[in-house]
Amino acid sequence: MPLIVICGHPCSGKTTVAKRIAEACLLKGSEVIHVDEESLHLLRDASYKDVPSEKNTRGLLRSVVDRNLNKSRVVIFDSLNNIKGYRYELYCIAKAAATRYCMVHVDTPAETCEEWNETRVGSDVGVHDKYSVEIFDDLAGRFERPDARNRWDAPLFTVSPTRGEDHVEEQVAAVAATATETSSAAALAAAVAAGASAGAPTGKDLKSNLATATNNLSATNLLHEIDKATQSVLDKITEAQAAAGSGPPGYIHFNNDKIKNDLGGDGSRSEFEIRPLHVPRQIPLPELRRHKRMFLKLTTNNIFNRVKDVHIAKKMFVDYLRDQIEASG
């Protein structure tokens, strides 16, 4: 079952929409997990008061989503999800699980959200659910609207609570259908009827690729080989950036001579060949090292069955970097 990611301004009505989607999915016989700050006993204002707190909150929420996501239940992730890079990470989690994915944008004007935030004082939910003015303005100002042209923001459903009950009900029903319909055609029809921006296949499971596939560790020295392969890729990028001076390196080509010799020297395209990597900007060395650490962390979890030698490891890392560069814009 899919991962339903809900995003929007603080106090835009995301939790109300999430609960209605959960109810609709339950009526269709699906198991539903609702993940938000409240379910983890996190206070909203304290969770986003500074950079370390926000980083810890996002990491905790992401890990809970990752742990609960599988093909037997619907996971509704109800949080700000206001940064496109973070939404891309969630997309990768769904892709690794080979399940469906959709984005729900609760599009409420910032002025209305601010008014709703003020009304939380003295309400049943308690004073701790109210954002301070400084934190509210910061979170609202950093919100990056989802774009259905990005695969990690598609298919995109836009729910506007201020447009009335009929509109909300229609969108909720479409999201529930996309999440639970076993027929791709039925899910697509519901999404189209609701006016969803389906920039990605609607009602279909995502397919895991080399960068997100999960398999078991197959050799004790494989991590060392992968480390060498990834470092050689970083060395090549560093050399290209140095040669480019202050400008962008452009396309970086990797030497495939040994790979072609291994295949018989005919130069035919194969799974071992590494496509050129387009680098549109100068990437600082700390950022490259961070990508390497994350890739090694991912590979030590579960993706070794397809790693036959150093060339496959290098190809996987280049594909991973390609996705990360594209996601960062």
XYZ file of C-alpha atoms in Angstrom:
329
model
C 0.000 0.000 0.000
C 1.173 3.539 -0.616
C 2.835 6.349 1.194
C 0.585 9.416 1.284
C 2.621 12.540 2.043
C 0.698 15.589 3.240
C 2.325 19.008 3.064
C 1.282 22.596 3.648
C 1.720 25.667 5.821
C 1.598 25.215 9.593
C -2.024 25.166 10.861
C -3.405 24.784 7.332
C -5.722 21.891 8.213
C -3.369 19.050 7.293
C -4.302 16.821 10.234
C -8.024 17.235 9.553
C -7.486 16.198 5.930
C -5.211 13.332 6.988
C -7.822 11.943 9.369
C -10.499 12.085 6.697
C -8.229 10.248 4.242
C -7.524 7.656 6.938
C -11.244 7.151 7.520
C -11.859 6.748 3.777
C -9.069 4.166 3.485
C -10.363 2.258 6.517
C -13.805 2.062 4.927
C -12.150 0.390 1.933
C -10.680 -2.266 4.229
C -7.095 -1.026 4.361
C -4.841 -0.911 7.400
C -3.775 2.686 8.045
C -0.836 4.155 9.956
C -1.040 7.906 10.690
C 2.387 9.401 11.383
C 2.656 12.949 12.753
C 4.311 14.865 15.583
C 1.432 14.199 17.959
C 1.642 10.423 17.460
C 5.258 10.614 18.654
C 4.373 12.918 21.571
C 6.307 15.826 20.069
C 5.311 19.409 20.829
C 5.065 21.367 17.609
C 6.636 24.596 18.812
C 9.526 22.813 20.562
C 10.115 20.517 17.588
C 10.904 23.419 15.234
C 12.384 25.991 17.595
C 15.903 25.754 16.108
C 17.901 23.897 13.473
C 19.031 20.940 15.653
C 15.500 20.376 16.956
C 14.022 20.537 13.460
C 16.662 18.158 12.096
C 16.016 15.644 14.885
C 12.251 15.891 14.385
C 12.450 15.307 10.645
C 14.839 12.394 11.136
C 12.601 10.752 13.715
C 9.471 11.141 11.583
C 11.260 9.802 8.493
C 12.521 6.737 10.363
C 9.008 5.939 11.623
C 7.650 6.193 8.077
C 10.443 3.965 6.755
C 9.847 1.378 9.473
C 6.088 1.139 8.902
C 5.910 1.313 5.109
C 5.160 -1.940 3.310
C 2.706 -3.327 0.760
C 0.084 -4.328 3.319
C -0.795 -0.940 4.857
C -1.367 2.700 3.988
C 1.018 5.124 5.680
C -0.182 8.733 5.925
C 2.663 11.096 6.742
C 1.067 14.232 8.163
C 3.654 16.937 8.757
C 4.929 20.200 7.267
C 7.052 18.433 4.612
C 7.887 21.906 3.369
C 11.308 21.182 1.833
C 11.499 19.525 -1.583
C 14.736 17.694 -0.732
C 12.993 16.080 2.246
C 10.046 15.084 0.065
C 12.510 13.499 -2.361
C 13.876 11.353 0.475
C 10.339 10.194 1.221
C 9.846 9.359 -2.463
C 13.003 7.237 -2.361
C 11.670 5.372 0.693
C 8.475 4.535 -1.214
C 10.483 3.527 -4.259
C 12.686 1.225 -2.190
C 9.538 -0.400 -0.800
C 8.187 -0.741 -4.379
C 4.826 0.703 -3.357
C 2.581 3.574 -4.434
C 3.211 7.198 -3.569
C 1.210 10.405 -3.788
C 1.459 13.985 -2.559
C -1.410 15.911 -0.948
C -0.962 19.673 -0.724
C -3.314 21.339 1.766
C -3.403 24.747 0.113
C -4.664 27.235 2.689
C -3.687 30.937 2.466
C -0.974 31.914 4.948
C -3.211 34.617 6.426
C -5.923 32.052 7.201
C -3.328 29.689 8.694
C -2.117 32.476 10.936
C -5.665 33.116 12.141
C -6.221 29.414 12.814
C -2.949 29.285 14.729
C -4.114 32.084 17.005
C -7.400 30.324 17.754
C -5.542 27.327 19.176
C -4.946 29.177 22.444
C -7.417 27.864 25.014
C -8.818 25.187 22.684
C -9.209 21.516 23.495
C -5.931 20.596 21.821
C -4.047 22.746 24.306
C -1.763 25.748 24.271
C 1.278 23.653 23.287
C -0.213 23.058 19.818
C 0.094 26.756 19.026
C 3.171 27.963 17.160
C 4.867 31.103 18.379
C 4.761 34.016 15.932
C 8.490 33.742 15.168
C 8.411 30.014 14.447
C 5.189 30.250 12.431
C 6.605 33.019 10.215
C 9.856 31.075 9.736
C 8.133 27.820 8.735
C 5.607 29.546 6.499
C 8.341 31.563 4.796
C 10.407 28.458 4.020
C 7.564 26.458 2.508
C 8.418 25.158 -0.980
C 5.234 24.465 -2.911
C 5.057 21.017 -4.513
C 5.335 20.864 -8.291
C 3.750 17.934 -10.148
C 6.514 18.149 -12.756
C 8.842 16.703 -10.108
C 8.424 12.945 -9.801
C 8.701 13.188 -5.991
C 5.697 15.559 -5.944
C 3.498 13.477 -8.234
C 0.726 12.513 -8.467
C -0.251 15.740 -6.737
C -3.653 16.345 -5.116
C -4.431 19.898 -3.991
C -6.952 20.283 -1.176
C -8.211 23.790 -0.369
C -10.275 23.761 2.862
C -11.502 27.281 2.150
C -13.261 26.088 -1.050
C -15.924 24.201 0.842
C -16.911 20.744 2.018
C -17.763 19.323 -1.421
C -14.303 20.093 -2.768
C -12.558 18.549 0.245
C -14.726 15.416 0.084
C -13.992 14.965 -3.620
C -10.242 15.235 -3.124
C -10.252 12.927 -0.088
C -12.156 10.281 -2.045
C -9.702 10.542 -4.952
C -6.681 10.159 -2.680
C -8.229 7.140 -0.972
C -8.989 5.575 -4.348
C -5.433 6.132 -5.544
C -4.140 4.512 -2.380
C -6.407 1.491 -2.225
C -7.776 0.638 -5.675
C -6.290 -2.607 -6.982
C -7.048 -1.529 -10.531
C -4.666 1.101 -11.920
C -7.378 2.238 -14.335
C -9.824 2.854 -11.488
C -7.254 4.774 -9.482
C -6.336 6.872 -12.506
C -9.974 7.633 -13.241
C -10.537 8.843 -9.669
C -7.446 11.036 -9.804
C -8.417 12.578 -13.140
C -11.945 13.231 -11.918
C -10.515 15.099 -8.931
C -8.203 17.161 -11.126
C -4.985 15.681 -9.732
C -1.745 16.674 -11.426
C -0.528 13.181 -12.270
C 3.035 13.841 -13.313
C 3.836 10.269 -12.284
C 1.882 7.053 -12.892
C -1.268 7.103 -10.751
C -2.346 3.901 -9.037
C 0.836 2.039 -9.884
C 3.568 0.797 -7.569
C 6.942 2.482 -7.920
C 9.752 0.297 -9.202
C 12.944 0.109 -7.212
C 16.200 0.670 -9.104
C 19.854 0.071 -8.250
C 19.991 3.140 -6.019
C 17.017 2.057 -3.901
C 16.971 -1.745 -4.225
C 17.380 -3.715 -0.999
C 19.163 -7.059 -0.823
C 21.434 -8.829 1.640
C 25.154 -8.486 2.280
C 27.058 -11.076 0.269
C 30.729 -10.626 1.130
C 32.726 -9.381 4.105
C 35.180 -7.358 2.001
C 32.546 -5.829 -0.273
C 32.226 -2.635 1.782
C 35.933 -1.979 1.306
C 35.588 -2.459 -2.454
C 32.592 -0.119 -2.600
C 34.475 2.479 -0.570
C 37.331 2.413 -3.081
C 34.927 2.657 -6.009
C 33.044 5.615 -4.572
C 36.264 7.407 -3.719
C 37.468 7.031 -7.301
C 34.243 8.714 -8.460
C 34.778 11.601 -6.021
C 38.391 11.954 -7.215
C 37.193 12.179 -10.820
C 34.609 14.852 -9.950
C 37.165 16.827 -7.924
C 39.622 16.771 -10.820
C 36.939 17.929 -13.264
C 35.896 20.769 -10.959
C 39.488 21.890 -10.535
C 39.965 21.903 -14.309
C 36.780 23.945 -14.760
C 37.987 26.683 -12.444
C 35.067 28.646 -11.026
C 32.613 27.429 -13.662
C 30.463 24.296 -13.751
C 32.259 21.066 -14.723
C 29.476 19.998 -17.098
C 29.482 16.361 -18.159
C 32.028 14.122 -16.453
C 32.965 10.957 -18.328
C 34.217 7.860 -16.568
C 36.775 5.505 -18.066
C 35.077 2.324 -19.287
C 38.081 0.762 -21.093
C 38.552 -2.044 -18.562
C 34.829 -2.737 -18.548
C 34.799 -3.090 -22.337
C 37.797 -5.416 -22.214
C 36.019 -7.541 -19.626
C 33.084 -7.840 -22.028
C 35.218 -8.762 -25.029
C 36.362 -5.349 -26.223
C 33.467 -4.751 -28.611
C 32.389 -1.615 -26.766
C 28.763 -2.718 -26.641
C 26.464 -1.063 -24.102
C 25.831 -3.165 -21.000
C 24.791 -3.001 -17.353
C 28.410 -2.218 -16.463
C 28.672 0.940 -18.567
C 28.564 4.244 -16.682
C 26.698 7.110 -18.298
C 28.337 10.560 -18.107
C 27.406 12.522 -15.005
C 26.123 16.056 -15.549
C 27.353 18.411 -12.807
C 25.776 21.860 -13.383
C 27.575 23.570 -10.488
C 30.658 23.411 -8.327
C 29.924 20.904 -5.552
C 31.913 21.500 -2.328
C 34.017 18.584 -1.140
C 32.103 18.290 2.191
C 28.868 17.842 0.222
C 30.451 15.128 -1.943
C 31.706 13.339 1.145
C 28.250 13.548 2.690
C 26.759 11.883 -0.391
C 29.397 9.183 -0.167
C 28.639 8.523 3.506
C 24.908 8.314 2.822
C 25.455 5.964 -0.107
C 27.670 3.684 1.979
C 25.080 3.724 4.738
C 22.356 2.729 2.281
C 24.444 -0.022 0.736
C 25.316 -1.567 4.086
C 21.609 -1.983 4.796
C 20.497 -4.216 1.986
C 21.658 -3.788 -1.622
C 24.613 -6.085 -2.129
C 23.190 -8.898 -4.229
C 23.523 -6.852 -7.408
C 27.056 -5.667 -6.604
C 29.200 -8.139 -8.503
C 32.399 -6.106 -8.606
C 33.851 -2.619 -8.286
C 32.371 -1.471 -11.626
C 28.787 -2.137 -10.557
C 29.441 -0.310 -7.279
C 30.819 2.660 -9.201
C 27.818 2.715 -11.545
C 25.408 2.620 -8.601
C 27.172 5.534 -6.897
C 27.159 7.645 -10.074
C 23.412 6.954 -10.493
C 22.891 7.911 -6.839
C 24.798 11.185 -7.312
C 22.773 11.907 -10.447
C 19.533 11.623 -8.453
C 20.866 13.773 -5.598
C 22.110 16.531 -7.926
C 18.806 16.565 -9.765
C 16.861 16.748 -6.522
C 18.927 19.668 -5.227
C 18.131 21.629 -8.364
